[in-house]
Amino acid sequence: MQFTTQQRLDDVLEREFTLGEIPGILWMPASISAPTPLILLGHPGGLRTMYPRLADRARHAVAEGFAAATVELPGSGDRPRLAPVEQARADLRRAINAGRPVDAEIVDRLVLPLVDRAVPEWRALLDAVLSLPDVGGPVGYAGGVIAIGIRLALMEPRIRAALLFAGSFVPRSMVEEARRVTIPLHVLLQWDDEHNDRRAALDLFDAFGSAEKALHANMGGHTGVPPHAGEAGNRFLARHLR
Amino acid sequence: MQFTTQQRLDDVLEREFTLGEIPGILWMPASISAPTPLILLGHPGGLRTMYPRLADRARHAVAEGFAAATVELPGSGDRPRLAPVEQARADLRRAINAGRPVDAEIVDRLVLPLVDRAVPEWRALLDAVLSLPDVGGPVGYAGGVIAIGIRLALMEPRIRAALLFAGSFVPRSMVEEARRVTIPLHVLLQWDDEHNDRRAALDLFDAFGSAEKALHANMGGHTGVPPHAGEAGNRFLARHLR
């Protein structure tokens, strides 16, 4: 893990880094007394585009006493494109623009390779960040891509709770993985999300095996999560990571 | 409004009263500086049986700086039974015990007369409590029977926000009333509620006309609402009544 830049934003220390070839960002409280729990900030890919929203979520996480970290997704941002994923993304856009339902096989081609590549990278990020002196477990995952969150929640024992953004673009085979997830989950659903099938999102929530899971549905579109819903999500993480 | 008993529980002043023939309970902060907003505590009927849960919800409301008030439902507790409602309740039990789906006409016979009788009584309660020196608007409604909450939210302009417990026992004609509700709503749904049809509860949430409505679904049965979900409900009421 090579730190490349460092800047102080009020009480937040923001450091960009590279993990091998993968760019990422780490946010920490500027002054730390005890090792802080860590939140992995999930996103749909494109760190530069996502930066304002990620930095805002990170500020709130740090205000709750957490460290926050994220890495670029495979095939996104400055990373080399993945031809099969690009093809699937184009097929997805074509279906959406034509108002056709999105075939499950397109979702499989788009998401499965992303999950298979991204999950080991997020686990490597965990190894690197948890080796820093000021960061200690437990760890939470917060955000999309929900399929990456499902696989991490299932495979990575250091992750104790997950705040997931409901999405319907989940490969068929991963619904079975969702049934085996047991950590506490807090799922945010935008009731009128133009990018998601509400019914599929509700069925996925129902499938999760966790004894503690909550669904918070709010009005509005994909990016319209109200501030109080984000605060409720942070309270959920604080409840399980402190 | 005749007060019959008065007791101090820590910082809460609890007074039982009768409103005409109708028994009720009022909870207030023991010491008041400014007129407090009011929460009407809805319940399924039977004040004596419901008292522990109502008193607990009232304590939390008073801790948020609200007054809380409730009255016995028509045909419940010590009030004279309503023969047609009793008949419908017996038919409902028979259907549930036999594992049969509950006919919509049974729900109409059970709930409509209750709503028609209860709503004017809750509005009379509002008149009485808001005439007290220490209580001022705005007013929120919190709890079941959801059909009573829907009718009050639609007809009573003094009610500015409602925290509703999702239920599927809503008369067919009242789904249309739900579409005309416009005040902010916070709906609690117990995902495994043995007394409710989840699909019907989700459809009802979708039907509400309110621009701000949130659905909070948690695991567990009818009475298993987790404490943090109740706290989120109180934060919703505080956001809209302060």
Coordinates of C-alpha atoms in Angstrom, one line a residue:
Chain A
M1 CA 0.0 0.0 0.0
Q2 CA 1.7 3.2 -1.3
F3 CA 0.3 6.5 -0.1
T4 CA 0.5 9.1 -2.9
T5 CA -1.3 12.2 -1.6
Q6 CA -2.4 13.5 1.8
Q7 CA -4.7 16.3 2.7
R8 CA -6.5 17.5 5.9
L9 CA -10.2 18.4 5.6
D10 CA -11.3 19.8 8.9
D11 CA -11.0 16.8 11.3
V12 CA -10.5 14.3 8.5
L13 CA -7.2 13.1 7.1
E14 CA -7.7 12.0 3.5
R15 CA -4.9 9.9 1.8
E16 CA -4.9 8.5 -1.7
F17 CA -3.0 5.3 -2.2
T18 CA -2.2 2.6 -4.7
L19 CA -2.6 -1.1 -3.8
G20 CA -0.5 -2.7 -6.5
E21 CA -2.0 -1.1 -9.6
I22 CA -5.3 -0.3 -7.9
P23 CA -6.0 3.3 -6.8
G24 CA -7.9 3.9 -3.5
I25 CA -8.6 6.5 -0.8
L26 CA -8.4 6.2 3.0
W27 CA -10.1 8.6 5.3
M28 CA -9.1 8.7 9.0
P29 CA -9.9 11.0 12.0
A30 CA -7.2 13.6 12.1
S31 CA -6.5 12.8 15.7
I32 CA -6.8 9.2 17.0
S33 CA -6.8 8.0 20.6
A34 CA -7.7 4.3 20.1
P35 CA -7.6 2.1 17.0
T36 CA -10.8 2.9 15.0
P37 CA -13.2 0.4 13.4
L38 CA -13.2 0.5 9.6
I39 CA -15.9 1.0 7.1
L40 CA -15.3 -0.2 3.5
L41 CA -17.2 2.2 1.2
G42 CA -18.7 0.4 -1.8
H43 CA -19.5 2.2 -5.0
P44 CA -20.5 1.4 -8.6
G45 CA -17.1 2.2 -10.0
G46 CA -15.4 5.4 -11.1
L47 CA -13.6 6.9 -8.1
R48 CA -13.2 10.4 -9.7
T49 CA -16.9 10.6 -10.6
M50 CA -18.0 9.1 -7.3
Y51 CA -15.5 11.2 -5.2
P52 CA -18.0 13.9 -3.9
R53 CA -20.5 11.3 -2.7
L54 CA -17.8 9.0 -1.3
A55 CA -16.0 11.9 0.5
D56 CA -19.3 13.0 2.0
R57 CA -20.1 9.4 3.2
A58 CA -16.5 9.2 4.6
R59 CA -16.9 12.5 6.5
H60 CA -20.0 11.1 8.2
A61 CA -18.2 7.8 9.0
V62 CA -15.2 9.6 10.4
A63 CA -17.6 11.8 12.5
E64 CA -18.9 8.5 14.0
G65 CA -15.4 7.6 14.9
F66 CA -14.7 5.2 12.0
A67 CA -11.9 5.0 9.4
A68 CA -13.2 4.6 5.8
A69 CA -11.5 3.1 2.8
T70 CA -12.4 2.4 -0.8
V71 CA -10.7 1.2 -4.0
E72 CA -11.4 1.5 -7.7
L73 CA -13.5 -1.3 -9.2
P74 CA -12.0 -3.6 -11.8
G75 CA -12.5 -2.1 -15.3
S76 CA -13.6 1.3 -14.0
G77 CA -12.0 4.7 -13.7
D78 CA -8.3 4.7 -14.7
R79 CA -8.1 0.9 -14.7
P80 CA -8.0 -1.2 -17.9
R81 CA -11.4 -2.0 -19.3
L82 CA -12.7 -5.5 -19.1
A83 CA -14.0 -6.4 -22.6
P84 CA -16.7 -8.9 -21.6
V85 CA -18.0 -6.6 -18.9
E86 CA -18.1 -3.6 -21.3
Q87 CA -20.0 -5.7 -23.8
A88 CA -22.5 -6.7 -21.1
R89 CA -22.8 -3.1 -19.9
A90 CA -23.6 -2.0 -23.5
D91 CA -26.2 -4.8 -23.8
L92 CA -27.7 -3.6 -20.5
R93 CA -27.9 0.0 -21.7
R94 CA -29.5 -1.1 -25.0
A95 CA -32.2 -3.1 -23.1
I96 CA -32.9 -0.2 -20.7
N97 CA -33.0 2.4 -23.5
A98 CA -35.4 0.2 -25.5
G99 CA -37.6 -0.2 -22.4
R100 CA -37.0 -4.0 -22.5
P101 CA -36.7 -6.0 -19.3
V102 CA -33.0 -6.8 -18.6
D103 CA -32.3 -10.5 -19.3
A104 CA -30.8 -12.3 -16.3
E105 CA -28.0 -13.6 -18.5
I106 CA -26.9 -10.0 -19.2
V107 CA -26.8 -9.3 -15.4
D108 CA -24.7 -12.5 -15.0
R109 CA -22.2 -11.4 -17.7
L110 CA -22.0 -7.9 -16.2
V111 CA -21.8 -8.6 -12.5
L112 CA -20.3 -12.0 -11.9
P113 CA -16.8 -11.2 -13.4
L114 CA -16.9 -7.9 -11.5
V115 CA -17.6 -9.7 -8.2
D116 CA -15.0 -12.5 -8.8
R117 CA -12.3 -9.9 -9.5
A118 CA -13.3 -7.2 -6.9
V119 CA -13.8 -9.4 -3.8
P120 CA -10.2 -10.5 -3.6
E121 CA -9.1 -6.9 -4.1
W122 CA -11.3 -5.6 -1.3
R123 CA -9.9 -8.4 1.0
A124 CA -6.4 -7.3 0.1
L125 CA -7.5 -3.7 1.0
L126 CA -8.6 -5.1 4.4
D127 CA -5.2 -6.7 4.9
A128 CA -3.4 -3.5 4.1
V129 CA -5.6 -1.1 6.1
L130 CA -5.9 -3.3 9.1
S131 CA -2.0 -3.5 9.2
L132 CA -1.9 0.3 9.8
P133 CA -1.3 1.2 13.5
D134 CA -4.4 3.3 14.0
V135 CA -7.0 1.0 12.5
G136 CA -8.4 -2.1 14.3
G137 CA -11.4 -4.3 13.5
P138 CA -14.3 -4.8 13.5
V139 CA -15.1 -4.0 9.9
G140 CA -18.3 -2.9 8.1
Y141 CA -19.1 -2.8 4.4
A142 CA -21.3 0.1 3.2
G143 CA -22.7 0.8 -0.2
G144 CA -23.1 -0.8 -3.6
V145 CA -22.3 -2.9 -5.7
I146 CA -24.7 -5.0 -3.6
A147 CA -23.5 -8.3 -5.2
I148 CA -19.9 -7.4 -4.0
G149 CA -21.4 -6.7 -0.6
I150 CA -23.1 -10.1 -0.6
R151 CA -20.0 -12.0 -1.5
L152 CA -17.9 -10.1 1.0
A153 CA -20.5 -10.6 3.8
L154 CA -20.4 -14.3 3.0
M155 CA -16.6 -14.9 2.6
E156 CA -14.9 -12.3 4.8
P157 CA -15.2 -13.1 8.5
R158 CA -13.6 -9.7 9.5
I159 CA -16.8 -8.0 8.1
R160 CA -19.3 -7.9 11.0
A161 CA -22.2 -5.8 9.5
A162 CA -23.2 -4.5 6.1
L163 CA -25.2 -1.5 5.0
L164 CA -26.3 -2.3 1.5
F165 CA -28.0 -0.3 -1.2
A166 CA -30.8 -2.5 -2.7
G167 CA -30.3 -3.3 -6.3
S168 CA -32.0 -5.8 -8.6
F169 CA -28.9 -6.5 -10.7
V170 CA -27.9 -9.5 -8.8
P171 CA -26.7 -12.7 -10.6
R172 CA -29.2 -15.6 -10.2
S173 CA -26.5 -17.8 -8.6
M174 CA -25.9 -15.1 -5.9
V175 CA -29.4 -15.2 -4.5
E176 CA -28.3 -18.6 -3.1
E177 CA -25.2 -16.8 -1.6
A178 CA -27.6 -14.2 0.0
R179 CA -29.5 -17.0 1.7
R180 CA -26.2 -18.0 3.5
V181 CA -25.3 -14.5 4.7
T182 CA -25.7 -14.4 8.5
I183 CA -24.2 -11.0 9.6
P184 CA -26.5 -8.1 10.5
L185 CA -27.8 -6.2 7.5
H186 CA -29.3 -2.8 6.9
V187 CA -30.7 -2.4 3.4
L188 CA -31.6 0.9 1.9
L189 CA -34.2 0.8 -0.9
Q190 CA -35.2 3.8 -3.0
W191 CA -38.9 3.0 -3.7
D192 CA -38.9 4.7 -7.1
D193 CA -35.4 3.7 -8.1
E194 CA -35.3 4.0 -11.9
H195 CA -32.4 1.6 -12.1
N196 CA -33.9 -1.2 -10.1
D197 CA -36.8 -3.7 -10.0
R198 CA -38.5 -3.1 -6.7
R199 CA -40.0 -6.6 -6.6
A200 CA -36.6 -8.2 -7.2
A201 CA -35.0 -6.0 -4.5
L202 CA -37.7 -7.1 -2.0
D203 CA -37.3 -10.7 -2.9
L204 CA -33.5 -10.4 -2.3
F205 CA -34.1 -8.8 1.1
D206 CA -36.4 -11.7 1.9
A207 CA -33.7 -14.2 0.8
F208 CA -30.9 -12.9 3.2
G209 CA -30.3 -15.5 5.9
S210 CA -29.4 -12.9 8.6
A211 CA -31.4 -13.1 11.8
E212 CA -31.1 -9.3 12.1
K213 CA -31.9 -7.5 8.9
A214 CA -33.7 -4.2 8.3
L215 CA -35.1 -2.7 5.1
H216 CA -35.4 1.1 5.0
A217 CA -37.4 2.2 2.0
N218 CA -37.6 5.9 1.1
M219 CA -39.2 7.8 -1.7
G220 CA -37.3 9.1 -4.7
G221 CA -34.9 7.9 -7.3
H222 CA -31.5 6.2 -7.3
T223 CA -29.4 9.0 -5.9
G224 CA -32.2 10.5 -3.7
V225 CA -31.4 8.8 -0.4
P226 CA -32.6 11.3 2.3
P227 CA -30.0 12.5 4.8
H228 CA -31.9 11.0 7.7
A229 CA -31.7 7.6 6.0
G230 CA -27.9 7.8 5.8
E231 CA -27.8 8.8 9.5
A232 CA -29.9 5.8 10.4
G233 CA -27.4 3.6 8.4
N234 CA -24.5 5.1 10.3
R235 CA -26.4 4.3 13.6
F236 CA -26.8 0.7 12.5
L237 CA -23.0 0.4 11.8
A238 CA -22.2 2.1 15.1
R239 CA -24.5 -0.3 16.9
H240 CA -22.6 -3.3 15.5
L241 CA -19.0 -2.2 15.2
R242 CA -18.6 -0.5 18.6
Chain B
M1 CA -62.7 15.6 30.0
Q2 CA -62.8 14.5 33.6
F3 CA -59.5 13.5 35.2
T4 CA -60.0 10.5 37.5
T5 CA -56.5 9.5 38.7
Q6 CA -53.0 11.1 38.7
Q7 CA -49.6 9.6 39.3
R8 CA -46.0 10.7 38.9
L9 CA -43.7 8.2 37.2
D10 CA -40.2 9.7 37.3
D11 CA -40.4 12.7 34.9
V12 CA -43.8 11.7 33.6
L13 CA -47.2 12.8 34.9
E14 CA -49.8 10.1 34.0
R15 CA -53.5 11.0 34.3
E16 CA -56.4 8.8 33.6
F17 CA -59.6 10.5 32.4
T18 CA -63.0 9.9 31.0
L19 CA -64.2 11.7 27.8
G20 CA -68.0 11.3 28.1
E21 CA -68.2 7.6 28.6
I22 CA -64.8 6.9 27.1
P23 CA -61.8 6.0 29.3
G24 CA -58.4 7.4 28.3
I25 CA -54.9 8.2 29.6
L26 CA -52.8 11.4 29.2
W27 CA -49.1 11.4 29.7
M28 CA -47.2 14.8 30.1
P29 CA -43.7 15.9 31.1
A30 CA -43.8 16.5 34.9
S31 CA -42.4 19.9 34.4
I32 CA -43.3 22.0 31.3
S33 CA -41.8 25.3 30.1
A34 CA -43.5 25.7 26.7
P35 CA -46.7 24.1 25.2
T36 CA -45.7 20.6 24.0
P37 CA -46.6 18.9 20.7
L38 CA -49.0 15.9 21.2
I39 CA -48.8 12.3 20.1
L40 CA -52.0 10.3 19.8
L41 CA -51.1 6.7 20.8
G42 CA -53.1 4.3 18.6
H43 CA -53.7 0.7 19.7
P44 CA -55.8 -2.3 18.8
G45 CA -58.2 -1.9 21.7
G46 CA -58.2 -3.0 25.4
L47 CA -56.4 -0.2 27.4
R48 CA -55.8 -2.5 30.5
T49 CA -54.1 -5.2 28.4
M50 CA -52.2 -2.7 26.2
Y51 CA -51.2 -0.5 29.2
P52 CA -47.6 -1.7 29.7
R53 CA -46.8 -1.2 26.0
L54 CA -48.7 2.1 25.8
A55 CA -47.0 3.4 28.9
D56 CA -43.6 2.5 27.6
R57 CA -44.3 4.2 24.2
A58 CA -45.6 7.2 26.2
R59 CA -42.4 7.4 28.3
H60 CA -40.3 7.6 25.2
A61 CA -42.6 10.2 23.7
V62 CA -42.4 12.4 26.8
A63 CA -38.6 11.9 26.9
E64 CA -38.7 13.5 23.4
G65 CA -40.6 16.5 24.8
F66 CA -44.1 15.4 23.7
A67 CA -47.4 14.9 25.5
A68 CA -49.1 11.5 24.7
A69 CA -52.8 10.6 24.9
T70 CA -55.0 7.6 24.1
V71 CA -58.6 6.5 24.5
E72 CA -60.3 3.1 24.6
L73 CA -61.6 1.9 21.3
P74 CA -65.3 1.4 20.6
G75 CA -66.4 -2.0 21.8
S76 CA -63.1 -2.8 23.6
G77 CA -62.0 -2.9 27.2
D78 CA -64.8 -1.8 29.6
R79 CA -66.9 -0.3 26.8
P80 CA -70.1 -2.0 25.6
R81 CA -69.5 -4.7 22.9
L82 CA -70.5 -3.9 19.3
A83 CA -72.4 -7.0 18.1
P84 CA -71.6 -6.8 14.4
V85 CA -67.9 -6.2 15.1
E86 CA -67.8 -9.1 17.6
Q87 CA -69.4 -11.3 14.9
A88 CA -66.8 -10.2 12.4
R89 CA -64.0 -10.8 14.9
A90 CA -65.3 -14.3 15.5
D91 CA -65.4 -14.9 11.7
L92 CA -61.8 -13.6 11.4
R93 CA -60.6 -15.9 14.2
R94 CA -62.3 -18.9 12.6
A95 CA -60.7 -18.2 9.2
I96 CA -57.2 -17.7 10.8
N97 CA -57.5 -20.8 12.9
A98 CA -58.6 -22.8 9.9
G99 CA -55.7 -21.5 8.0
R100 CA -58.0 -19.9 5.4
P101 CA -57.3 -16.6 3.7
V102 CA -59.4 -13.8 5.4
D103 CA -62.2 -12.6 3.1
A104 CA -62.2 -8.9 2.4
E105 CA -65.8 -8.7 3.4
I106 CA -64.9 -9.9 6.9
V107 CA -62.3 -7.2 7.1
D108 CA -64.8 -4.6 6.0
R109 CA -67.3 -5.8 8.6
L110 CA -64.7 -5.8 11.4
V111 CA -62.8 -2.5 10.6
L112 CA -65.2 -0.1 8.9
P113 CA -67.6 0.3 11.9
L114 CA -64.6 0.6 14.2
V115 CA -63.1 3.4 12.0
D116 CA -66.5 5.2 11.6
R117 CA -67.0 5.2 15.4
A118 CA -63.4 5.7 16.6
V119 CA -62.3 8.7 14.4
P120 CA -64.9 11.2 15.8
E121 CA -63.8 10.1 19.3
W122 CA -60.1 10.6 18.6
R123 CA -61.0 14.1 17.1
A124 CA -63.0 14.8 20.3
L125 CA -59.9 13.7 22.3
L126 CA -57.8 16.2 20.2
D127 CA -60.3 19.0 21.1
A128 CA -60.1 18.2 24.8
V129 CA -56.3 17.8 25.1
L130 CA -55.5 20.8 22.9
S131 CA -57.7 22.9 25.2
L132 CA -55.3 22.1 28.1
P133 CA -52.9 25.0 28.9
D134 CA -49.7 23.0 28.5
V135 CA -50.4 21.3 25.2
G136 CA -50.2 23.0 21.8
G137 CA -50.1 21.6 18.3
P138 CA -48.8 20.2 16.0
V139 CA -50.1 16.7 16.5
G140 CA -48.9 13.3 15.4
Y141 CA -50.6 9.9 15.3
A142 CA -48.6 6.8 16.3
G143 CA -49.6 3.2 16.2
G144 CA -52.4 0.9 15.1
V145 CA -55.2 0.4 14.1
I146 CA -53.7 1.5 10.8
A147 CA -57.2 2.1 9.2
I148 CA -58.0 4.6 12.0
G149 CA -54.6 6.3 11.3
I150 CA -55.4 6.5 7.6
R151 CA -58.8 8.1 8.2
L152 CA -57.4 10.5 10.8
A153 CA -54.4 11.4 8.6
L154 CA -56.9 12.2 5.8
M155 CA -59.6 14.0 7.8
E156 CA -57.9 15.7 10.7
P157 CA -55.8 18.7 9.6
R158 CA -54.3 19.1 13.0
I159 CA -52.4 15.8 12.5
R160 CA -49.1 16.7 10.7
A161 CA -47.3 13.3 10.6
A162 CA -48.2 9.7 11.3
L163 CA -46.1 6.7 12.5
L164 CA -48.2 3.7 11.4
F165 CA -47.8 0.0 12.2
A166 CA -48.3 -1.8 8.8
G167 CA -51.3 -4.1 8.8
S168 CA -53.1 -5.8 6.0
F169 CA -56.6 -5.7 7.6
V170 CA -57.6 -2.5 5.7
P171 CA -61.0 -2.3 4.2
R172 CA -61.0 -2.2 0.4
S173 CA -62.6 1.2 0.3
M174 CA -59.9 2.6 2.5
V175 CA -57.0 1.9 0.1
E176 CA -58.5 4.8 -2.0
E177 CA -58.4 7.0 1.2
A178 CA -54.8 6.0 1.6
R179 CA -54.1 7.3 -1.9
R180 CA -55.4 10.7 -0.8
V181 CA -53.2 11.0 2.3
T182 CA -50.5 13.6 1.9
I183 CA -48.9 14.1 5.4
P184 CA -45.4 12.6 6.1
L185 CA -45.7 8.9 7.0
H186 CA -43.3 6.5 8.7
V187 CA -44.5 2.9 8.4
L188 CA -43.2 0.1 10.6
L189 CA -43.5 -3.4 9.1
Q190 CA -42.7 -6.6 10.9
W191 CA -41.4 -8.8 8.1
D192 CA -42.7 -12.1 9.6
D193 CA -45.9 -10.6 11.2
E194 CA -48.1 -13.6 11.8
H195 CA -51.2 -11.4 11.8
N196 CA -50.6 -9.6 8.5
D197 CA -50.2 -10.3 4.8
R198 CA -46.8 -8.8 3.8
R199 CA -47.7 -8.3 0.2
A200 CA -50.9 -6.4 1.1
A201 CA -48.9 -4.2 3.6
L202 CA -46.3 -3.4 0.8
D203 CA -49.1 -2.5 -1.6
L204 CA -50.8 -0.3 1.0
F205 CA -47.4 1.5 1.6
D206 CA -47.1 2.0 -2.2
A207 CA -50.7 3.4 -2.3
F208 CA -50.1 6.3 0.2
G209 CA -50.1 9.6 -1.6
S210 CA -47.6 11.2 0.7
A211 CA -44.5 12.7 -1.0
E212 CA -42.5 11.8 2.2
K213 CA -43.1 8.2 3.3
A214 CA -40.7 5.7 4.7
L215 CA -41.1 2.0 5.3
H216 CA -38.9 0.4 8.0
A217 CA -39.2 -3.4 7.9
N218 CA -37.6 -5.4 10.7
M219 CA -37.4 -9.2 11.4
G220 CA -39.7 -10.8 13.8
G221 CA -43.4 -11.1 14.7
H222 CA -46.2 -8.8 15.4
T223 CA -45.0 -7.6 18.8
G224 CA -41.2 -7.9 18.0
V225 CA -40.5 -4.3 16.9
P226 CA -36.8 -3.8 18.0
P227 CA -36.1 -0.8 20.3
H228 CA -34.0 1.0 17.7
A229 CA -37.0 0.9 15.3
G230 CA -39.1 2.6 17.9
E231 CA -36.4 5.2 18.4
A232 CA -36.2 5.9 14.6
G233 CA -40.0 6.4 14.7
N234 CA -39.7 8.9 17.5
R235 CA -36.9 10.7 15.5
F236 CA -39.4 10.9 12.5
L237 CA -42.1 12.4 14.7
A238 CA -39.6 14.9 16.3
R239 CA -38.4 15.9 12.8
H240 CA -42.0 16.8 11.7
L241 CA -43.6 18.1 15.0
R242 CA -40.8 20.4 16.2

